[in-house]
């Protein structure tokens, strides 16, 4: 899965989806907050409308009351009070007009308020202007005044009905607004909690999905990397179009190329083994016969040529044998014959084999008297000892001493070959056991080495479950050592295609 996305696209999606969700969450929250603010503003508006209507009612009552008092007493203070009350009533009407201008359902009531207050102003003004406190009222005057009072009362009552209607509607709004705000607050609370939870869950599942998608495929790539290093068949291709799929495809392509190279190597080994080693072995025998004079005595000059030829043929055969040994070890085609071996016998056999080379350079080999036994393949360990001793002789000065030491620990027996030769530069120590490695370029021609002996020795020792190494300083000789387990512990070398079929899917 992964919808054919690249890793960078998956990462962008991992960031983008929660971000988009957060934007939507903020927009919803902002909308709810705006609703709450609108409800608060609506409640404040209703309160102001109610206060303005109440003030208008009080102002009209004050205006009519003061006008009546002025009519009766003729006191100018009541006239001024009536004027102030009328002026206040006008301001309240103007304010109501401003507050209700956007409420079409209130326009009818607003027009009624304006009409009634205008009528009230005219009645009050006429009532005040006709007042004469020195006049003795007649019956008709008293009756006229009663009519005016009734008209004022009627107008005040009608205005009260209209304002009470406004107040009743606004009271309903004022009552419902806190309830609506409470519901809005609950919604905000739910949105906050739900948004946080959903965002965390979304981020978690996205991270889990993409992590599993990427991690699982990376584990397969890592497995293929390890298999490629061990020269095993790879896990089947994971497929897909992202960078991990491309990397896995490259590993499979590399493995296929390595398999082709391995087949080519096997063909080359076959050629070396059959087409080269067989005639070289025949040449070696014939040259040995010629060297011994069996086919007739040769002139001295011809003998020298034969000896050079014999040396070169022997070196070629050793190189071929070493190459075949390396190939067998890597392909797992050789087996160790493990049995208890006496180290003293191994050391004596190795010393006898290199004795001619040591005598030629007048080098003495000191070996300890030991009674240790070790589970090992006699011929292979002897091959390791021969390699280390012959190398020590090659690179030691004449009339020097090579010392062999054996040390025992709780788990291992360690053998050391200590020479007094030229030593090894520090830059070469880490790679001295690699293939085709020579300390100096002239060693192959002058010393006759192939650069494979130590690599083979390391493979043999590690096959036994042991370890091999060297300690050396330039100009102070070298100490080559290898240790073998005292108990049988063999770890087989891995072949190139040890697994024929892989039916494993890594989840």
mmCIF file of C-alpha atoms in Angstrom, residues 111-334:
data_model
loop_
_atom_site.group_PDB
_atom_site.id
_atom_site.type_symbol
_atom_site.label_atom_id
_atom_site.label_comp_id
_atom_site.label_asym_id
_atom_site.label_seq_id
_atom_site.Cartn_x
_atom_site.Cartn_y
_atom_site.Cartn_z
ATOM 1 C CA UNK A 111 -44.023 53.994 13.528
ATOM 2 C CA UNK A 112 -46.759 53.692 16.178
ATOM 3 C CA UNK A 113 -44.360 55.053 18.812
ATOM 4 C CA UNK A 114 -43.403 57.983 16.584
ATOM 5 C CA UNK A 115 -47.039 58.750 15.747
ATOM 6 C CA UNK A 116 -48.257 58.585 19.367
ATOM 7 C CA UNK A 117 -45.357 60.663 20.721
ATOM 8 C CA UNK A 118 -45.932 63.345 18.069
ATOM 9 C CA UNK A 119 -49.617 63.485 19.009
ATOM 10 C CA UNK A 120 -48.648 63.612 22.664
ATOM 11 C CA UNK A 121 -46.219 66.499 22.035
ATOM 12 C CA UNK A 122 -49.010 68.509 20.319
ATOM 13 C CA UNK A 123 -51.522 67.876 23.084
ATOM 14 C CA UNK A 124 -49.002 68.774 25.769
ATOM 15 C CA UNK A 125 -47.903 71.905 23.950
ATOM 16 C CA UNK A 126 -51.513 73.022 23.453
ATOM 17 C CA UNK A 127 -52.375 72.158 27.012
ATOM 18 C CA UNK A 128 -49.491 74.291 28.323
ATOM 19 C CA UNK A 129 -50.048 77.197 25.977
ATOM 20 C CA UNK A 130 -53.734 77.574 27.001
ATOM 21 C CA UNK A 131 -53.005 77.593 30.696
ATOM 22 C CA UNK A 132 -53.959 80.782 32.738
ATOM 23 C CA UNK A 133 -53.648 80.378 36.471
ATOM 24 C CA UNK A 134 -55.474 83.714 37.252
ATOM 25 C CA UNK A 135 -58.517 82.684 35.284
ATOM 26 C CA UNK A 136 -61.495 81.338 37.252
ATOM 27 C CA UNK A 137 -62.430 78.174 35.374
ATOM 28 C CA UNK A 138 -65.939 77.865 34.124
ATOM 29 C CA UNK A 139 -67.905 74.660 33.832
ATOM 30 C CA UNK A 140 -67.027 74.418 30.140
ATOM 31 C CA UNK A 141 -63.344 74.987 30.891
ATOM 32 C CA UNK A 142 -63.322 72.281 33.515
ATOM 33 C CA UNK A 143 -65.064 69.891 31.123
ATOM 34 C CA UNK A 144 -62.529 70.810 28.358
ATOM 35 C CA UNK A 145 -59.659 70.196 30.678
ATOM 36 C CA UNK A 146 -61.092 66.797 31.535
ATOM 37 C CA UNK A 147 -61.267 65.940 27.841
ATOM 38 C CA UNK A 148 -57.633 66.956 27.403
ATOM 39 C CA UNK A 149 -56.556 64.843 30.393
ATOM 40 C CA UNK A 150 -58.436 61.892 29.004
ATOM 41 C CA UNK A 151 -56.757 62.397 25.610
ATOM 42 C CA UNK A 152 -53.357 62.565 27.265
ATOM 43 C CA UNK A 153 -54.139 59.454 29.265
ATOM 44 C CA UNK A 154 -55.312 57.668 26.137
ATOM 45 C CA UNK A 155 -52.144 58.558 24.242
ATOM 46 C CA UNK A 156 -49.945 57.533 27.188
ATOM 47 C CA UNK A 157 -51.800 54.236 27.502
ATOM 48 C CA UNK A 158 -51.507 53.493 23.775
ATOM 49 C CA UNK A 159 -47.822 54.360 23.855
ATOM 50 C CA UNK A 160 -47.425 52.082 26.879
ATOM 51 C CA UNK A 161 -49.085 49.237 24.978
ATOM 52 C CA UNK A 162 -46.722 49.676 22.029
ATOM 53 C CA UNK A 163 -43.602 49.970 24.204
ATOM 54 C CA UNK A 164 -44.720 47.003 26.296
ATOM 55 C CA UNK A 165 -44.991 45.000 23.054
ATOM 56 C CA UNK A 166 -41.419 46.015 22.165
ATOM 57 C CA UNK A 167 -40.247 45.223 25.676
ATOM 58 C CA UNK A 168 -41.999 41.841 25.658
ATOM 59 C CA UNK A 169 -40.290 40.834 22.393
ATOM 60 C CA UNK A 170 -36.890 42.013 23.601
ATOM 61 C CA UNK A 171 -37.358 40.298 26.964
ATOM 62 C CA UNK A 172 -37.921 37.058 25.092
ATOM 63 C CA UNK A 173 -34.697 37.616 23.181
ATOM 64 C CA UNK A 174 -32.891 38.548 26.401
ATOM 65 C CA UNK A 175 -34.159 35.397 28.059
ATOM 66 C CA UNK A 176 -33.260 33.115 25.148
ATOM 67 C CA UNK A 177 -29.843 34.655 24.500
ATOM 68 C CA UNK A 178 -28.126 33.301 27.676
ATOM 69 C CA UNK A 179 -29.530 29.853 26.901
ATOM 70 C CA UNK A 180 -28.199 30.067 23.365
ATOM 71 C CA UNK A 181 -24.828 31.256 24.638
ATOM 72 C CA UNK A 182 -24.745 28.354 27.073
ATOM 73 C CA UNK A 183 -25.417 25.948 24.199
ATOM 74 C CA UNK A 184 -22.732 27.648 22.136
ATOM 75 C CA UNK A 185 -20.260 27.302 25.013
ATOM 76 C CA UNK A 186 -21.089 23.602 25.211
ATOM 77 C CA UNK A 187 -20.528 23.284 21.489
ATOM 78 C CA UNK A 188 -17.186 25.056 21.826
ATOM 79 C CA UNK A 189 -16.233 22.705 24.639
ATOM 80 C CA UNK A 190 -17.181 19.652 22.562
ATOM 81 C CA UNK A 191 -15.381 21.000 19.511
ATOM 82 C CA UNK A 192 -12.245 21.713 21.556
ATOM 83 C CA UNK A 193 -12.205 18.279 23.136
ATOM 84 C CA UNK A 194 -13.291 16.428 20.009
ATOM 85 C CA UNK A 195 -10.895 18.365 17.796
ATOM 86 C CA UNK A 196 -7.918 17.655 20.015
ATOM 87 C CA UNK A 197 -8.824 13.963 20.310
ATOM 88 C CA UNK A 198 -9.509 13.555 16.594
ATOM 89 C CA UNK A 199 -6.321 15.411 15.671
ATOM 90 C CA UNK A 200 -4.240 13.224 17.985
ATOM 91 C CA UNK A 201 -5.927 10.067 16.690
ATOM 92 C CA UNK A 202 -5.506 11.170 13.069
ATOM 93 C CA UNK A 203 -1.831 12.043 13.592
ATOM 94 C CA UNK A 204 -1.244 8.749 15.423
ATOM 95 C CA UNK A 205 -2.855 6.588 12.757
ATOM 96 C CA UNK A 206 -1.177 8.472 9.928
ATOM 97 C CA UNK A 207 2.195 8.128 11.662
ATOM 98 C CA UNK A 208 1.497 4.460 12.384
ATOM 99 C CA UNK A 209 0.400 3.752 8.829
ATOM 100 C CA UNK A 210 3.292 5.516 7.140
ATOM 101 C CA UNK A 211 5.755 4.249 9.731
ATOM 102 C CA UNK A 212 4.670 0.662 9.181
ATOM 103 C CA UNK A 213 4.595 1.198 5.438
ATOM 104 C CA UNK A 214 8.123 2.587 5.404
ATOM 105 C CA UNK A 215 9.618 0.566 8.270
ATOM 106 C CA UNK A 216 8.324 -2.776 6.988
ATOM 107 C CA UNK A 217 9.807 -2.143 3.562
ATOM 108 C CA UNK A 218 13.070 -0.878 5.047
ATOM 109 C CA UNK A 219 13.314 -4.081 7.090
ATOM 110 C CA UNK A 220 12.965 -6.062 3.881
ATOM 111 C CA UNK A 221 15.666 -3.934 2.252
ATOM 112 C CA UNK A 222 17.908 -4.440 5.296
ATOM 113 C CA UNK A 223 17.257 -8.183 5.140
ATOM 114 C CA UNK A 224 18.177 -8.156 1.465
ATOM 115 C CA UNK A 225 21.314 -6.174 2.295
ATOM 116 C CA UNK A 226 22.379 -8.806 4.808
ATOM 117 C CA UNK A 227 21.492 -11.611 2.418
ATOM 118 C CA UNK A 228 23.461 -9.926 -0.351
ATOM 119 C CA UNK A 229 26.468 -9.626 1.970
ATOM 120 C CA UNK A 230 26.102 -13.323 2.873
ATOM 121 C CA UNK A 231 25.594 -14.194 -0.792
ATOM 122 C CA UNK A 232 22.185 -15.690 -0.172
ATOM 123 C CA UNK A 233 19.065 -15.476 -2.296
ATOM 124 C CA UNK A 234 17.072 -12.308 -1.625
ATOM 125 C CA UNK A 235 13.561 -11.933 -0.301
ATOM 126 C CA UNK A 236 11.124 -11.438 -3.233
ATOM 127 C CA UNK A 237 10.873 -7.866 -4.543
ATOM 128 C CA UNK A 238 8.577 -5.671 -2.483
ATOM 129 C CA UNK A 239 7.148 -3.772 -5.457
ATOM 130 C CA UNK A 240 5.913 -0.198 -5.478
ATOM 131 C CA UNK A 241 7.092 3.072 -6.977
ATOM 132 C CA UNK A 242 8.828 4.865 -4.107
ATOM 133 C CA UNK A 243 12.516 5.202 -3.331
ATOM 134 C CA UNK A 244 12.544 2.080 -1.139
ATOM 135 C CA UNK A 245 11.150 0.021 -4.005
ATOM 136 C CA UNK A 246 13.822 1.459 -6.297
ATOM 137 C CA UNK A 247 16.510 0.555 -3.762
ATOM 138 C CA UNK A 248 15.131 -2.975 -3.372
ATOM 139 C CA UNK A 249 15.010 -3.351 -7.159
ATOM 140 C CA UNK A 250 18.650 -2.249 -7.307
ATOM 141 C CA UNK A 251 19.554 -4.929 -4.740
ATOM 142 C CA UNK A 252 17.805 -7.581 -6.823
ATOM 143 C CA UNK A 253 19.552 -6.334 -9.929
ATOM 144 C CA UNK A 254 22.885 -6.441 -8.100
ATOM 145 C CA UNK A 255 22.158 -9.941 -6.798
ATOM 146 C CA UNK A 256 21.331 -11.116 -10.311
ATOM 147 C CA UNK A 257 24.559 -9.587 -11.585
ATOM 148 C CA UNK A 258 26.511 -11.236 -8.770
ATOM 149 C CA UNK A 259 24.908 -14.552 -9.609
ATOM 150 C CA UNK A 260 25.991 -14.139 -13.210
ATOM 151 C CA UNK A 261 29.500 -13.265 -12.032
ATOM 152 C CA UNK A 262 29.463 -16.298 -9.737
ATOM 153 C CA UNK A 263 28.529 -18.521 -12.661
ATOM 154 C CA UNK A 264 31.331 -16.947 -14.660
ATOM 155 C CA UNK A 265 33.695 -17.517 -11.743
ATOM 156 C CA UNK A 266 32.662 -21.155 -11.506
ATOM 157 C CA UNK A 267 33.343 -21.540 -15.215
ATOM 158 C CA UNK A 268 36.713 -19.879 -14.749
ATOM 159 C CA UNK A 269 37.506 -22.122 -11.775
ATOM 160 C CA UNK A 270 36.596 -25.114 -13.907
ATOM 161 C CA UNK A 271 38.933 -23.909 -16.617
ATOM 162 C CA UNK A 272 41.712 -23.291 -14.107
ATOM 163 C CA UNK A 273 41.149 -26.655 -12.465
ATOM 164 C CA UNK A 274 40.978 -28.772 -15.610
ATOM 165 C CA UNK A 275 42.561 -26.819 -18.421
ATOM 166 C CA UNK A 276 45.509 -25.367 -16.453
ATOM 167 C CA UNK A 277 46.218 -27.504 -13.417
ATOM 168 C CA UNK A 278 46.274 -30.806 -15.277
ATOM 169 C CA UNK A 279 48.889 -29.785 -17.888
ATOM 170 C CA UNK A 280 50.883 -27.892 -15.252
ATOM 171 C CA UNK A 281 50.968 -30.997 -13.068
ATOM 172 C CA UNK A 282 52.190 -32.989 -16.051
ATOM 173 C CA UNK A 283 54.820 -30.331 -16.709
ATOM 174 C CA UNK A 284 55.851 -30.446 -13.057
ATOM 175 C CA UNK A 285 56.441 -34.194 -13.238
ATOM 176 C CA UNK A 286 58.377 -33.980 -16.497
ATOM 177 C CA UNK A 287 60.474 -31.094 -15.238
ATOM 178 C CA UNK A 288 61.258 -33.060 -12.062
ATOM 179 C CA UNK A 289 62.364 -35.993 -14.245
ATOM 180 C CA UNK A 290 64.536 -33.703 -16.342
ATOM 181 C CA UNK A 291 65.971 -32.099 -13.224
ATOM 182 C CA UNK A 292 66.926 -35.487 -11.788
ATOM 183 C CA UNK A 293 68.629 -36.468 -15.071
ATOM 184 C CA UNK A 294 66.362 -39.482 -15.622
ATOM 185 C CA UNK A 295 65.870 -38.482 -19.255
ATOM 186 C CA UNK A 296 69.560 -37.858 -19.688
ATOM 187 C CA UNK A 297 72.233 -35.631 -18.232
ATOM 188 C CA UNK A 298 71.699 -31.948 -19.058
ATOM 189 C CA UNK A 299 74.344 -29.277 -19.474
ATOM 190 C CA UNK A 300 74.755 -26.900 -16.536
ATOM 191 C CA UNK A 301 73.182 -24.019 -18.436
ATOM 192 C CA UNK A 302 70.175 -26.176 -19.309
ATOM 193 C CA UNK A 303 69.891 -27.280 -15.671
ATOM 194 C CA UNK A 304 69.665 -23.649 -14.600
ATOM 195 C CA UNK A 305 66.887 -23.069 -17.105
ATOM 196 C CA UNK A 306 65.090 -26.172 -15.888
ATOM 197 C CA UNK A 307 65.363 -25.057 -12.259
ATOM 198 C CA UNK A 308 63.879 -21.627 -13.117
ATOM 199 C CA UNK A 309 61.142 -23.368 -15.067
ATOM 200 C CA UNK A 310 60.482 -25.718 -12.147
ATOM 201 C CA UNK A 311 60.239 -22.786 -9.734
ATOM 202 C CA UNK A 312 57.760 -20.955 -11.926
ATOM 203 C CA UNK A 313 55.632 -24.056 -12.530
ATOM 204 C CA UNK A 314 55.585 -24.813 -8.799
ATOM 205 C CA UNK A 315 54.552 -21.210 -8.079
ATOM 206 C CA UNK A 316 51.745 -21.423 -10.629
ATOM 207 C CA UNK A 317 50.509 -24.700 -9.160
ATOM 208 C CA UNK A 318 50.565 -23.196 -5.652
ATOM 209 C CA UNK A 319 48.593 -20.197 -6.917
ATOM 210 C CA UNK A 320 46.040 -22.478 -8.569
ATOM 211 C CA UNK A 321 45.758 -24.611 -5.431
ATOM 212 C CA UNK A 322 45.283 -21.508 -3.307
ATOM 213 C CA UNK A 323 42.593 -20.175 -5.642
ATOM 214 C CA UNK A 324 40.803 -23.518 -5.546
ATOM 215 C CA UNK A 325 41.026 -23.594 -1.746
ATOM 216 C CA UNK A 326 39.553 -20.087 -1.487
ATOM 217 C CA UNK A 327 36.740 -21.019 -3.862
ATOM 218 C CA UNK A 328 35.962 -24.196 -1.912
ATOM 219 C CA UNK A 329 35.859 -22.321 1.375
ATOM 220 C CA UNK A 330 33.548 -19.622 0.037
ATOM 221 C CA UNK A 331 31.220 -22.068 -1.677
ATOM 222 C CA UNK A 332 31.117 -24.442 1.297
ATOM 223 C CA UNK A 333 32.391 -27.328 -0.783
ATOM 224 C CA UNK A 334 35.048 -28.476 1.646
#
